[in-house]
Tab-separated table of C-alpha atoms in Angstrom:
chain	number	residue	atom	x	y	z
V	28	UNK	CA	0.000	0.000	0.000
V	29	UNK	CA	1.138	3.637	-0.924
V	30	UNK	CA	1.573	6.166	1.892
V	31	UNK	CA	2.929	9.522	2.515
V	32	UNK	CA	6.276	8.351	2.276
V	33	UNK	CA	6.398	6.010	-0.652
V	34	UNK	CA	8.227	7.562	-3.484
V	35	UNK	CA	6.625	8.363	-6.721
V	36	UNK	CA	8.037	7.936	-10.270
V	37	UNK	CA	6.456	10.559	-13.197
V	38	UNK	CA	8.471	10.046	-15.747
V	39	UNK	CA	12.083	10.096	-15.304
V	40	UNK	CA	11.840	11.923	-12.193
V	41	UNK	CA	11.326	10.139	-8.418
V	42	UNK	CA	10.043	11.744	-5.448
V	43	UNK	CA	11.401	10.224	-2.587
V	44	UNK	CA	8.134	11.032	-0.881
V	45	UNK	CA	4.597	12.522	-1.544
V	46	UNK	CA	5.059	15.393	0.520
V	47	UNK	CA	5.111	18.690	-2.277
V	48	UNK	CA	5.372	22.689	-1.334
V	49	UNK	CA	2.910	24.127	-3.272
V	50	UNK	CA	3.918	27.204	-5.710
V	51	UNK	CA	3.087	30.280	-2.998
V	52	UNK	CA	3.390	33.824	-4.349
V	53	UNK	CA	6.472	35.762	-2.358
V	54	UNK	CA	5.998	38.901	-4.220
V	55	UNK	CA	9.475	39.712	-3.357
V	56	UNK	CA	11.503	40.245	-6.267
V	57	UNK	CA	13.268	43.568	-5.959
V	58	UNK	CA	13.234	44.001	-10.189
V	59	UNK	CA	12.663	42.832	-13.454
V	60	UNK	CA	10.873	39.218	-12.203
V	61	UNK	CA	14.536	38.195	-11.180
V	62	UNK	CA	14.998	35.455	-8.373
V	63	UNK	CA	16.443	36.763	-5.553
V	64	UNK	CA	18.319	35.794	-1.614
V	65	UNK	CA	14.501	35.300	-0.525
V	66	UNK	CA	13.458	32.987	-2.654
V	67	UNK	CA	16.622	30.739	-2.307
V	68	UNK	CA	16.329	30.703	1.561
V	69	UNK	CA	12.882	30.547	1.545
V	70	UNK	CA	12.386	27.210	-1.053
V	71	UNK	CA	15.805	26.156	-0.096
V	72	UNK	CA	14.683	25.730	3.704
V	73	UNK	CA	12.039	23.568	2.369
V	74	UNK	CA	13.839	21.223	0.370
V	75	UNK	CA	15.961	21.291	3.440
V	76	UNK	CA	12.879	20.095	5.250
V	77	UNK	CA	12.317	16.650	3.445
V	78	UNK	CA	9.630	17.923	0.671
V	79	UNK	CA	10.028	15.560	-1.705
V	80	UNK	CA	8.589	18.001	-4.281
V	81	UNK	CA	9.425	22.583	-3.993
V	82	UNK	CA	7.370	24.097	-6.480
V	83	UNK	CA	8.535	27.713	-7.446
V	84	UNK	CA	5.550	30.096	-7.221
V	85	UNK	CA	3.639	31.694	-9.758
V	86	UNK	CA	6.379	32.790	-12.548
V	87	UNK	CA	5.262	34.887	-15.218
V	88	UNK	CA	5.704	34.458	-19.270
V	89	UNK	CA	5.508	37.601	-20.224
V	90	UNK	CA	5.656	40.946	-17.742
V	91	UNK	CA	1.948	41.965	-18.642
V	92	UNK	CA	1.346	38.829	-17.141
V	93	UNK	CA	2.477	39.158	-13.423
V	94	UNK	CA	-0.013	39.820	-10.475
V	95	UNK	CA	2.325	42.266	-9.031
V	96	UNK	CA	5.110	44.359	-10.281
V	97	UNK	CA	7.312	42.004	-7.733
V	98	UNK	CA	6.419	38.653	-9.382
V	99	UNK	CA	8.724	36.311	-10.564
V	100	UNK	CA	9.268	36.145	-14.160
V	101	UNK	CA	10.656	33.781	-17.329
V	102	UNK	CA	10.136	36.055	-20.478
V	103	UNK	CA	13.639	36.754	-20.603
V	104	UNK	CA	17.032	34.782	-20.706
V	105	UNK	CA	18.120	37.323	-17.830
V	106	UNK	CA	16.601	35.717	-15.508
V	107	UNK	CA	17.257	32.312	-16.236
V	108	UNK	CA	20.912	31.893	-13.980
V	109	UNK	CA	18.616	33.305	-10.800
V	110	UNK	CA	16.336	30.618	-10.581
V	111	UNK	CA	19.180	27.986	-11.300
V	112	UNK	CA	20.394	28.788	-8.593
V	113	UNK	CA	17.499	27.924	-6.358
V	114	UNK	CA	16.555	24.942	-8.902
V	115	UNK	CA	20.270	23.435	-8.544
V	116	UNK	CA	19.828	24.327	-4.186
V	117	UNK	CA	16.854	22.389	-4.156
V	118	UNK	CA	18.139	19.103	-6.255
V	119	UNK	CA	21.210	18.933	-3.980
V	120	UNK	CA	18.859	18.983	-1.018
V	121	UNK	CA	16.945	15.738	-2.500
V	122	UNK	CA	14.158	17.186	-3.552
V	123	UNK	CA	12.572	17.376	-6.810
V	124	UNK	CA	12.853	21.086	-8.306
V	125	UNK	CA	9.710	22.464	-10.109
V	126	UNK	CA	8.505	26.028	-11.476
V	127	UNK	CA	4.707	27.155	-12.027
V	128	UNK	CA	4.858	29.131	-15.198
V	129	UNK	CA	1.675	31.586	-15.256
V	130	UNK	CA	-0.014	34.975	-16.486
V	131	UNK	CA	-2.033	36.925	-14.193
V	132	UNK	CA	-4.742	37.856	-16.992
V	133	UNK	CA	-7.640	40.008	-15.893
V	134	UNK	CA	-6.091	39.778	-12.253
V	135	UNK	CA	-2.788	41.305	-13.551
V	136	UNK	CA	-1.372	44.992	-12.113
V	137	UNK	CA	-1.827	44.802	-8.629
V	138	UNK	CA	-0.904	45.869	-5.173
V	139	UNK	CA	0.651	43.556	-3.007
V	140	UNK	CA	-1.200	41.828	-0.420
V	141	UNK	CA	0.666	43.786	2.591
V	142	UNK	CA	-0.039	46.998	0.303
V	143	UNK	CA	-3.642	46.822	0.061
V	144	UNK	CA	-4.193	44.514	-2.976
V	145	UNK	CA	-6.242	46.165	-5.084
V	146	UNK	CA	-5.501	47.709	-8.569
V	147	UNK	CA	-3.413	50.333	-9.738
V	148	UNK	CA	-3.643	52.973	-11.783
V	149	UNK	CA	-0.676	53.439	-14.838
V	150	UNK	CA	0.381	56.159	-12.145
V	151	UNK	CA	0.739	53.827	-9.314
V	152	UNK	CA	2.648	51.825	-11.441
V	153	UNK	CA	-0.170	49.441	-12.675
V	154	UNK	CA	-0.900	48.355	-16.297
V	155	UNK	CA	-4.287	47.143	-18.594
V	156	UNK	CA	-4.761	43.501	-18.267
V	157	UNK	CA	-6.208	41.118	-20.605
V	158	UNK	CA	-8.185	38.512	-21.235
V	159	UNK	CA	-10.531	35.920	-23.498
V	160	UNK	CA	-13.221	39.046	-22.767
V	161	UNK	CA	-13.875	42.678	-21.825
V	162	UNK	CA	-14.851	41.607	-18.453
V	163	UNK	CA	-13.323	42.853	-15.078
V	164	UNK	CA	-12.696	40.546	-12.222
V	165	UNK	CA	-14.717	43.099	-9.836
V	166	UNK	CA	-15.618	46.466	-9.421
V	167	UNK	CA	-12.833	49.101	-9.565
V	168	UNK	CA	-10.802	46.631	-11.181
V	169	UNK	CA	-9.539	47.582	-15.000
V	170	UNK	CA	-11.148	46.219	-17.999
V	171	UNK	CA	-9.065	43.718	-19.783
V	172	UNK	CA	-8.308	43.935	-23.537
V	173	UNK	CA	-10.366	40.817	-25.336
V	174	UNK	CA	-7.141	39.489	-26.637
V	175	UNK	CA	-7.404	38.643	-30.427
V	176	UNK	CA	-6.372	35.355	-31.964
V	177	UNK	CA	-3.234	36.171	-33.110
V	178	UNK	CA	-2.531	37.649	-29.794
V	179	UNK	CA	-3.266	34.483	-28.206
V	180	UNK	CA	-0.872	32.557	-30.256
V	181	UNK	CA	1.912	35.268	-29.306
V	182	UNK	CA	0.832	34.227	-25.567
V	183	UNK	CA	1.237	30.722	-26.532
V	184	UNK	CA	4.529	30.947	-28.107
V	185	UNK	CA	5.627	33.072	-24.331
V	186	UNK	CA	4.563	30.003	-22.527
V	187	UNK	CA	6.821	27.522	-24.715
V	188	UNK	CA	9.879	30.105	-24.252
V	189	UNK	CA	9.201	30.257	-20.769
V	190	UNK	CA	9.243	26.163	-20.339
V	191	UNK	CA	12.301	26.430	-22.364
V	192	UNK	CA	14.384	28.300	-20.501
V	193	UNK	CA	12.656	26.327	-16.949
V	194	UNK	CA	14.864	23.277	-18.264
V	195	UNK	CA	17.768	25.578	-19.058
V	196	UNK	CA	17.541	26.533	-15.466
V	197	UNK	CA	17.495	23.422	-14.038
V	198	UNK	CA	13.949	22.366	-13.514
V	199	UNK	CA	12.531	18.758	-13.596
V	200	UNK	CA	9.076	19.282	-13.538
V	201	UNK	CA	6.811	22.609	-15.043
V	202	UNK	CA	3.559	23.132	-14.110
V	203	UNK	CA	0.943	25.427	-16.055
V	204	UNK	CA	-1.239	27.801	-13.979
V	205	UNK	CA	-4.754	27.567	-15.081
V	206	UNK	CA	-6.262	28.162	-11.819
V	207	UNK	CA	-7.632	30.723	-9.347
V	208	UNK	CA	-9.241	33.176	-12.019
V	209	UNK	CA	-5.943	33.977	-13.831
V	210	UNK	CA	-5.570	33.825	-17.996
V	211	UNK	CA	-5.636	30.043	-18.185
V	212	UNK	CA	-8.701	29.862	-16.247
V	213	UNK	CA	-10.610	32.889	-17.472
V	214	UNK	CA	-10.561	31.158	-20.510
V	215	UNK	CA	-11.965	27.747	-19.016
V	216	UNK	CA	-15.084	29.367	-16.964
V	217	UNK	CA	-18.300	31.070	-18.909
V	218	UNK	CA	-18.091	33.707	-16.050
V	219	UNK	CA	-14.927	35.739	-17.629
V	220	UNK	CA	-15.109	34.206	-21.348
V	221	UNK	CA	-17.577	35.711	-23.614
V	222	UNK	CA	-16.172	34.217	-26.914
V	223	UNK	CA	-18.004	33.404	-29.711
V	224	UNK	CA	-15.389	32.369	-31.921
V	225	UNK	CA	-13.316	29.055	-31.690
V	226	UNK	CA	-11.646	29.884	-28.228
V	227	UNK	CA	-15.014	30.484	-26.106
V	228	UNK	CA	-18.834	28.945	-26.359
V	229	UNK	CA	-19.099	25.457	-25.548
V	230	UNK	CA	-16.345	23.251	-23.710
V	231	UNK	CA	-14.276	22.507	-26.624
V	232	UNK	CA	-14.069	26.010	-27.246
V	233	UNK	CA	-13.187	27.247	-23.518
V	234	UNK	CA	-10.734	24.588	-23.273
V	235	UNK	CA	-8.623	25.038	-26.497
V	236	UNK	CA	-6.366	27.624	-25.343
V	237	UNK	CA	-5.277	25.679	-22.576
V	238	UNK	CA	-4.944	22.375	-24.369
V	239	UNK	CA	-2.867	24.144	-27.205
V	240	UNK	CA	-0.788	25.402	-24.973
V	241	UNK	CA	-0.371	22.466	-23.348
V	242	UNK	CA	0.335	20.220	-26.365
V	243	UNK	CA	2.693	23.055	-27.698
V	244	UNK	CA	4.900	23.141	-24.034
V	245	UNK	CA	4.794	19.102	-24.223
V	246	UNK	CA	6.724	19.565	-27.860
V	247	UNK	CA	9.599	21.018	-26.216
V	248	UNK	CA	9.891	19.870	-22.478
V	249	UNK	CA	12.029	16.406	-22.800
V	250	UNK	CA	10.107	12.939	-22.761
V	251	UNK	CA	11.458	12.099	-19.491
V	252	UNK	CA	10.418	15.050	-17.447
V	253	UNK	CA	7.018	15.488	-15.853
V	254	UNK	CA	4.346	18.139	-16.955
V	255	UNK	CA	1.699	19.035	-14.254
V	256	UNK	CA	-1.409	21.469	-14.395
V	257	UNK	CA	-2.864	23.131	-11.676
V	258	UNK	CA	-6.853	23.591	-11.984
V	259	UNK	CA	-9.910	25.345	-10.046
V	260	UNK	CA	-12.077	22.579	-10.446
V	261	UNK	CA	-14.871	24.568	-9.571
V	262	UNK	CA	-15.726	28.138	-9.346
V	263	UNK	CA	-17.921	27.943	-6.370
V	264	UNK	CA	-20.726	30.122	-8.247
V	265	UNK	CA	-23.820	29.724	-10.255
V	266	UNK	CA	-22.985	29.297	-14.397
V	267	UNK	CA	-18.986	28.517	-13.832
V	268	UNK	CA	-16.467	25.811	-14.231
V	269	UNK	CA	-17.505	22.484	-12.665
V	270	UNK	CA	-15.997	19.008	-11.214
V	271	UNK	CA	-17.133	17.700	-13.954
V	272	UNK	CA	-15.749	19.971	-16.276
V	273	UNK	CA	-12.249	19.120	-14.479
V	274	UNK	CA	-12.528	15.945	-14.947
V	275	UNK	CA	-13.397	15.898	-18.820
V	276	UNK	CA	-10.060	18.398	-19.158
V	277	UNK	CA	-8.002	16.026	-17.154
V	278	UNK	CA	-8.961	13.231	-19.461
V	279	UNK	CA	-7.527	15.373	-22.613
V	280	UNK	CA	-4.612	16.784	-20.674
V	281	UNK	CA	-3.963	13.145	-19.629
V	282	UNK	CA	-3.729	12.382	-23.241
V	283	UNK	CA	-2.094	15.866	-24.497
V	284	UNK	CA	0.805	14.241	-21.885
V	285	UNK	CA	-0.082	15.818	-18.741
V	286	UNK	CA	1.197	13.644	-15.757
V	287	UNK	CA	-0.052	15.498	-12.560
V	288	UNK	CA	-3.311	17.494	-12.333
V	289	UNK	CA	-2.914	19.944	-8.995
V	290	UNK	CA	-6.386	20.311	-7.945
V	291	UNK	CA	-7.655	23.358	-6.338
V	292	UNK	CA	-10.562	25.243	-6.622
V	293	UNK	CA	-12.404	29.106	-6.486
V	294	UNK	CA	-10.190	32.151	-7.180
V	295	UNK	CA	-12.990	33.110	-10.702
V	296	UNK	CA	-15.334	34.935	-8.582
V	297	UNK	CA	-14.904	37.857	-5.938
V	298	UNK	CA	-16.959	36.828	-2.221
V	299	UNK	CA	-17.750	33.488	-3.956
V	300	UNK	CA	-19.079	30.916	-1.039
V	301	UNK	CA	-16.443	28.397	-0.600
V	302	UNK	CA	-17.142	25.570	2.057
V	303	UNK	CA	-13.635	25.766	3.377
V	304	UNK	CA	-12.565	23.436	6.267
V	305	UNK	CA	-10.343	20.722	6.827
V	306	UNK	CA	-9.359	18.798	3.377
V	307	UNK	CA	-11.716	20.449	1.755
V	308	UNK	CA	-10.258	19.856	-1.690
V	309	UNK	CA	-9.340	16.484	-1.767
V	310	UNK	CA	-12.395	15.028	-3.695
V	311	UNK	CA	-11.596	16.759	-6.449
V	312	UNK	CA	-8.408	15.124	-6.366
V	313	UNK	CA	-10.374	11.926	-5.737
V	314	UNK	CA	-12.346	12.294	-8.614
V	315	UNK	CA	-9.380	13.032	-11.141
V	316	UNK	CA	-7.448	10.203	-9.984
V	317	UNK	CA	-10.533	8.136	-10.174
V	318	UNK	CA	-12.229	9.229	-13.171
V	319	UNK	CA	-9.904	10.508	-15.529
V	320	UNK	CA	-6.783	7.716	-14.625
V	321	UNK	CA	-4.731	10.649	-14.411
V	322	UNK	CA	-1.817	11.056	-11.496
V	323	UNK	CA	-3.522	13.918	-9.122
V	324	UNK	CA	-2.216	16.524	-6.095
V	325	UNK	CA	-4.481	17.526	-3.305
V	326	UNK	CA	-4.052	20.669	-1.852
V	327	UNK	CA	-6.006	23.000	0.741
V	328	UNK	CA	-6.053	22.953	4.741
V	329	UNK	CA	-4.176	19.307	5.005
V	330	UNK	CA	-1.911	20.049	7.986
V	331	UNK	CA	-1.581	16.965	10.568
V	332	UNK	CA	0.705	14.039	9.266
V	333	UNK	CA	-2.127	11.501	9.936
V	334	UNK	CA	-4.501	13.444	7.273
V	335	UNK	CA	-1.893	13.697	4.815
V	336	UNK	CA	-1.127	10.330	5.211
V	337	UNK	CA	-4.584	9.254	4.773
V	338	UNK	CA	-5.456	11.142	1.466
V	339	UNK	CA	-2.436	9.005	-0.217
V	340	UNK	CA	-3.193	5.892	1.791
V	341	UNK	CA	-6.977	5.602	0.990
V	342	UNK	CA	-6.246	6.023	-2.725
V	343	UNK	CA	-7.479	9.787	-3.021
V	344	UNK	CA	-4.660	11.296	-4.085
V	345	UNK	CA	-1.231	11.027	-5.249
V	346	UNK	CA	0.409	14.295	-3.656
V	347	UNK	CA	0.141	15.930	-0.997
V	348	UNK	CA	0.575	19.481	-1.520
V	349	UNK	CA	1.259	22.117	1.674
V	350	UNK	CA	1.150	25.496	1.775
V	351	UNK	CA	0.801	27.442	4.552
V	352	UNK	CA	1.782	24.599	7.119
V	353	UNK	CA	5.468	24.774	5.536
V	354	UNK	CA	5.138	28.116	5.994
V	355	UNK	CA	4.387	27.858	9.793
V	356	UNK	CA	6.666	25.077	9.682
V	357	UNK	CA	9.150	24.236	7.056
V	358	UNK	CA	10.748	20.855	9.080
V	359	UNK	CA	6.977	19.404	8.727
V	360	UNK	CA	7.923	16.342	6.528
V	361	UNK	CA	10.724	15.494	9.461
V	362	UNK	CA	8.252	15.423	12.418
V	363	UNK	CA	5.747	13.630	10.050
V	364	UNK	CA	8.220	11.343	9.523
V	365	UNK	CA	8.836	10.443	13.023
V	366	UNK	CA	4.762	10.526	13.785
V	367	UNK	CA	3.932	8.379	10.922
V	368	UNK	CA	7.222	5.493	12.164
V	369	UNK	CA	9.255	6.559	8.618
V	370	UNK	CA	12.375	7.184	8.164
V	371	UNK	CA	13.422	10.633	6.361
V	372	UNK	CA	17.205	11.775	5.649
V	373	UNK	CA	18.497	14.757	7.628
V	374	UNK	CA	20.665	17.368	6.572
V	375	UNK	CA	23.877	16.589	8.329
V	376	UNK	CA	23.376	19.993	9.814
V	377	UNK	CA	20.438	19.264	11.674
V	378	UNK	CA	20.950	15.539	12.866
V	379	UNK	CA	21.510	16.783	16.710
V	380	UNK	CA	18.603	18.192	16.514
V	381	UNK	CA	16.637	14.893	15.745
């Protein structure tokens, strides 16, 4: 039977455990979506901490495309030797290193969370966002351009440079961001596109930009590397993006050569009613895994060692994804180690200490 420390093959790439930091937006680099000290002590402590998996936050393809103006970022080959050094920290720690390449769409040009959030003006250093249609994520936020089809291609082609130059960094596993309301998704939920052409109207037609972009990533990130895509599954709100939607997309990005589906959910909607309490995510994961036969991640409010271990144990996931538990604690892996009767390697460093 699997469990929380079993190790997991995708690919050409082992975890040594199912234990994964999810990708968790620092908004902390200084200029120019360049990698910086915190983002190699922060992932780095992680890796340090027996995650079998470090997922590099949110990294934008193009700079229209960041939440923030302090976003990471992969448009440019500038920025390529900063992140290899955190990817190559992370891989001598034991841990598998992996990026989450995104754009912000119609959430793009905003405050930091510490700085109020909201949207900014050109003047405050904001910019127009865009998006399958003219329609703003909430009031006082900026209309987003309807991006034309040949602007959608160019947004195509930045996510195939961007996977590119993840593997020049170092990276063994790229996931695609097409969750919590931002471009992927907006074009996936009837809330935010208003299409009528081929890229909006009826499923196929809400899910084509994401599955071309997928396909056209899986041409040029190697055959033995994993490729992982995080969804909403649903939109908690009336007319969006359903579990079942989720799992008829993880079925084609199964066979577009998706290994991993991250599955979390809301993000489409401002004040939308989410049910949130303990592992409230994980049948979503249980119903990828189940239904589509694809690999799945659960993620949202796991935090004892016991519950972790359970979602992997009873077949309902794959992964285990924390967020802000390794946050609180980035050791967690080691003490669930010792609560769960595994054994997990110590950094040499640390071995008085357990």
């Amino acid at each position: 039977m699997q469990h929380l420390f079993s190790p997991m093959t995708l690919r050409g790439v082992t975890l040594r455990n199912r234990i994964g930091v999810s990708p968790m937006c620092q908004y902390s680099s200084v200029s120019g979506g360049l990698a910086n000290e915190w983002h190699l002590v922060h992932l780095g402590a992680r890796a340090a901490g027996g995650s079998g998996l470090v997922i590099v936050e949110a990294t934008a393809v193009e700079a229209r495309g960041r939440i923030t103006r302090h976003d990471l970022g992969l448009w440019s080959d500038a920025q390529i030797a900063p992140l290899a050094r955190v990817a190559r920290f992370i891989r001598q720690q034991g841990a598998v290193a992996a990026i989450q390449l995104a754009h912000a769409g119609r959430k793009a040009g905003t405050a930091r969370p510490w700085e109020g959030g909201g949207p900014l003006s050109d003047l405050e250093g904001g910019w127009e966002p865009v998006g399958p249609s003219a329609v703003p994520f909430d009031e006082g936020h900026r209309t987003p351009q309807e991006l034309s089809v040949e602007q959608i291609g160019v947004l195509q082609t930045a996510f195939v440079d961007a996977a590119v130059r993840a593997r020049e960094a170092g990276f063994e596993l790229v996931e695609l961001h097409a969750a919590h309301g931002y471009l992927m998704h907006s074009f996936l939920s009837p809330l935010s596109n208003r299409r009528e052409d081929q890229y909006g109207g009826d499923f196929a037609g809400r899910t084509r930009f994401v599955l071309e972009t997928v396909r056209a990533v899986r041409e040029v990130w190697p055959d033995d590397l994993p490729l992982a895509v995080r969804l909403s599954a649903t939109d908690w709100a009336p007319g969006g993006w359903t579990p079942e939607e989720t799992v008829e997309l993880s079925r084609l990005l199964r066979a577009a050569g998706v290994d991993l589906v991250d599955c979390s959910s809301g993000g489409m909607v401002p004040r939308a009613q989410v049910p949130v309490g303990p592992g409230y995510q994980v049948p979503f994961a249980e119903a990828v895994r189940r239904e589509a036969g694809v690999a799945s991640a659960a993620v949202g409010l796991i935090t004892s060692p016991a519950q972790a271990d359970e979602v992997v144990r009873s077949g309902r996931a794959d992964v285990v994804l924390l967020g802000r538990e390794l946050l609180r604690e980035p050791q967690w892996p080691l003490r669930a180690a010792r609560e769960l009767g595994h054994s997990a390697p110590v950094p040499p460093q640390y071995e008085r200490a357990f």
